[in-house]
Coordinates of C-alpha atoms in Angstrom, one line a residue:
X1 CA -0.2 -11.8 -14.1
X2 CA -2.7 -14.5 -14.8
X3 CA -4.5 -17.1 -12.8
X4 CA -1.5 -19.5 -13.1
X5 CA 0.7 -16.9 -11.5
X6 CA -1.6 -16.6 -8.5
X7 CA -1.8 -20.3 -8.0
X8 CA 2.0 -20.5 -8.2
X9 CA 2.1 -17.9 -5.5
X10 CA -0.3 -20.0 -3.4
X11 CA 1.8 -23.1 -4.0
X12 CA 4.9 -21.2 -2.8
X13 CA 3.2 -19.9 0.3
X14 CA 2.1 -23.5 1.1
X15 CA 5.7 -24.7 0.7
X16 CA 7.2 -21.9 2.9
X17 CA 4.5 -22.3 5.6
X18 CA 5.1 -26.1 5.7
X19 CA 8.9 -25.5 6.0
X20 CA 8.4 -23.0 8.8
X21 CA 5.6 -24.8 10.6
X22 CA 7.6 -25.8 13.6
X23 CA 9.3 -22.4 13.9
X24 CA 5.9 -20.6 13.7
X25 CA 4.5 -22.9 16.3
X26 CA 7.5 -22.3 18.6
X27 CA 7.1 -18.6 18.3
X28 CA 3.4 -18.9 19.1
X29 CA 4.1 -21.1 22.1
X30 CA 5.9 -18.1 23.7
X31 CA 3.1 -15.7 23.4
X32 CA 0.0 -17.6 22.1
X33 CA -1.6 -21.0 21.8
X34 CA 1.3 -22.8 20.2
X35 CA -0.8 -23.7 17.2
X36 CA -0.1 -21.0 14.6
X37 CA 2.2 -23.1 12.4
X38 CA 0.1 -26.2 12.5
X39 CA -3.1 -24.2 11.8
X40 CA -1.7 -22.4 8.8
X41 CA -0.1 -25.5 7.4
X42 CA -3.4 -27.3 7.6
X43 CA -5.2 -24.4 6.1
X44 CA -3.0 -24.0 3.1
X45 CA -3.1 -27.7 2.5
X46 CA -6.9 -27.4 2.4
X47 CA -6.5 -24.6 -0.1
X48 CA -4.5 -26.8 -2.5
X49 CA -7.3 -29.4 -2.3
X50 CA -9.9 -26.7 -3.0
X51 CA -8.0 -25.4 -5.9
X52 CA -7.7 -28.8 -7.4
X53 CA -11.4 -29.5 -6.9
X54 CA -12.5 -26.2 -8.4
X55 CA -9.8 -24.6 -10.5
X56 CA -10.3 -20.8 -10.4
X57 CA -10.9 -18.9 -13.6
X58 CA -9.3 -15.6 -12.7
X59 CA -6.7 -14.2 -10.3
X60 CA -9.5 -12.7 -8.2
X61 CA -11.4 -16.0 -8.1
X62 CA -8.2 -17.7 -6.9
X63 CA -7.7 -15.3 -4.0
X64 CA -11.4 -15.4 -3.0
X65 CA -11.2 -19.2 -2.9
X66 CA -8.0 -19.0 -0.9
X67 CA -9.5 -16.5 1.6
X68 CA -12.7 -18.4 2.1
X69 CA -11.0 -21.7 2.6
X70 CA -8.7 -20.2 5.3
X71 CA -11.6 -18.7 7.1
X72 CA -13.3 -22.1 7.2
X73 CA -10.3 -24.3 7.9
X74 CA -7.9 -22.4 10.1
X75 CA -8.6 -22.1 13.8
X76 CA -8.2 -19.2 16.1
X77 CA -7.8 -15.6 14.9
X78 CA -5.5 -16.5 12.0
X79 CA -8.1 -18.0 9.8
X80 CA -10.5 -15.0 9.8
X81 CA -7.7 -12.5 9.5
X82 CA -5.6 -14.1 6.7
X83 CA -8.8 -15.2 5.0
X84 CA -10.2 -11.7 5.1
X85 CA -6.9 -10.3 3.7
X86 CA -7.0 -12.6 0.6
X87 CA -10.7 -12.6 0.1
X88 CA -10.9 -8.8 0.0
X89 CA -7.9 -8.7 -2.3
X90 CA -9.7 -11.1 -4.6
X91 CA -12.9 -9.1 -4.6
X92 CA -10.9 -6.0 -5.5
X93 CA -9.3 -7.7 -8.5
X94 CA -12.8 -8.7 -9.7
X95 CA -13.1 -10.7 -12.9
X96 CA -10.1 -9.5 -14.8
X97 CA -8.2 -12.4 -16.5
X98 CA -4.9 -10.7 -15.9
X99 CA -3.7 -8.1 -13.4
X100 CA -0.8 -5.7 -13.2
X101 CA 1.5 -5.2 -10.3
X102 CA -0.3 -1.9 -9.6
X103 CA -3.6 -3.6 -9.5
X104 CA -2.3 -6.3 -7.2
X105 CA -0.8 -3.6 -5.0
X106 CA -4.2 -1.9 -4.8
X107 CA -5.9 -5.2 -4.0
X108 CA -3.5 -6.0 -1.2
X109 CA -4.0 -2.5 0.2
X110 CA -7.8 -3.2 0.3
X111 CA -7.1 -6.6 2.0
X112 CA -4.9 -4.9 4.6
X113 CA -7.6 -2.3 5.3
X114 CA -10.1 -5.1 5.8
X115 CA -7.8 -6.8 8.3
X116 CA -7.3 -3.6 10.2
X117 CA -11.1 -3.1 10.4
X118 CA -11.7 -6.7 11.5
X119 CA -8.9 -6.8 14.1
X120 CA -8.8 -3.1 15.1
X121 CA -5.1 -3.3 14.8
X122 CA -2.5 -0.7 13.7
X123 CA 1.2 -0.7 13.3
X124 CA 3.0 -1.1 16.6
X125 CA 0.3 -3.5 18.1
X126 CA 2.6 -6.5 17.5
X127 CA 0.4 -8.3 14.9
X128 CA 0.5 -9.3 11.2
X129 CA -0.3 -5.7 10.4
X130 CA 3.3 -4.8 11.4
X131 CA 4.5 -6.8 8.5
X132 CA 1.7 -6.2 6.0
X133 CA 1.6 -2.4 6.3
X134 CA 5.2 -1.7 5.3
X135 CA 5.0 -4.4 2.6
X136 CA 2.0 -2.8 0.9
X137 CA 3.5 0.6 1.3
X138 CA 6.8 -0.5 -0.3
X139 CA 5.0 -2.3 -3.1
X140 CA 2.9 0.7 -3.9
X141 CA 6.0 2.9 -3.9
X142 CA 8.0 0.6 -6.1
X143 CA 5.2 0.4 -8.6
X144 CA 4.8 4.1 -8.6
X145 CA 8.6 4.4 -9.2
X146 CA 8.3 2.2 -12.2
X147 CA 10.1 -0.8 -10.7
X148 CA 9.8 -4.1 -12.5
X149 CA 7.7 -6.9 -11.0
X150 CA 10.5 -8.8 -9.4
X151 CA 12.1 -5.7 -7.9
X152 CA 8.7 -4.4 -6.6
X153 CA 7.8 -7.7 -5.0
X154 CA 11.3 -8.0 -3.5
X155 CA 10.9 -4.6 -2.0
X156 CA 7.6 -5.7 -0.5
X157 CA 9.1 -8.9 0.9
X158 CA 12.1 -7.1 2.5
X159 CA 9.8 -4.5 4.1
X160 CA 7.6 -7.3 5.5
X161 CA 10.6 -9.1 6.9
X162 CA 11.9 -5.9 8.5
X163 CA 8.4 -5.2 9.9
X164 CA 8.2 -8.7 11.4
X165 CA 11.6 -8.3 13.0
X166 CA 10.6 -5.0 14.5
X167 CA 7.8 -6.7 16.5
X168 CA 10.4 -8.3 18.8
X169 CA 10.7 -5.4 21.3
X170 CA 7.1 -4.5 21.1
X171 CA 4.5 -5.1 23.8
X172 CA 1.4 -6.8 22.3
X173 CA -1.7 -4.8 22.3
X174 CA -4.0 -7.2 20.5
X175 CA -4.9 -10.8 20.7
X176 CA -4.0 -13.5 23.2
X177 CA -0.4 -12.1 23.4
X178 CA -1.8 -8.9 24.9
X179 CA -2.7 -10.8 28.0
X180 CA 1.0 -11.3 28.8
X181 CA 1.6 -7.6 29.1
X182 CA 5.4 -6.9 29.3
X183 CA 6.1 -10.6 29.0
X184 CA 5.1 -10.4 25.3
X185 CA 8.2 -8.2 24.7
X186 CA 11.3 -9.9 23.3
X187 CA 9.4 -12.3 21.1
X188 CA 8.8 -12.2 17.3
X189 CA 5.1 -12.2 16.5
X190 CA 4.2 -15.4 14.6
X191 CA 1.5 -13.7 12.5
X192 CA 4.0 -11.0 11.4
X193 CA 6.4 -13.7 10.4
X194 CA 3.9 -15.7 8.4
X195 CA 2.8 -12.5 6.7
X196 CA 6.5 -11.9 5.7
X197 CA 6.5 -15.5 4.3
X198 CA 3.5 -14.7 2.2
X199 CA 5.2 -11.7 0.7
X200 CA 8.5 -13.5 0.2
X201 CA 6.5 -16.2 -1.7
X202 CA 5.2 -13.6 -4.0
X203 CA 8.7 -12.5 -4.9
X204 CA 9.9 -16.1 -5.4
X205 CA 6.9 -16.8 -7.7
X206 CA 7.7 -13.7 -9.8
X207 CA 11.4 -14.7 -10.0
X208 CA 10.6 -18.0 -11.6
X209 CA 7.0 -17.6 -12.8
X210 CA 5.5 -18.0 -16.2

């Protein structure tokens, strides 16, 4: 997978986030600040501008640029958390002009570890970690089992979607939603859903990518 593949992935994330903007914001209105969809949409639009202004030379460079832009442009906790995820993944990929699914899986695992460290969140806390953790685990397992790129990324996306849905009955233990106590139960976590969109975008890009 080359730089074009990663930028295609970013384009697909941007499209999905824009399409789900109102849904994400509605979910956030129930347990947060009602700005998750708008903030992410604005952030990924800024990423596209940044990529056009300074086209990245490697997959890692693209992800570092993505992460840094989200940190600067997205308000609340989402910017630092999603930005850290992508920036660390990019740093792990380094300067390689092409990366394998196994290398991307390892990079995303490092990104997830950085998110956990930053937010002190674990599975079951009703956060983006509830979607990203099973996604990375499924991707690593699929790669280990010798699955092709599309099949591996689909497994990751399905795991992320299942993990996001599993946040509905949970009581939030991190972030603004945690202030609601039991009232946070019964709601899908918007950060988990947007994480699932990111993983589904990866599969879509692989299904029709160069």
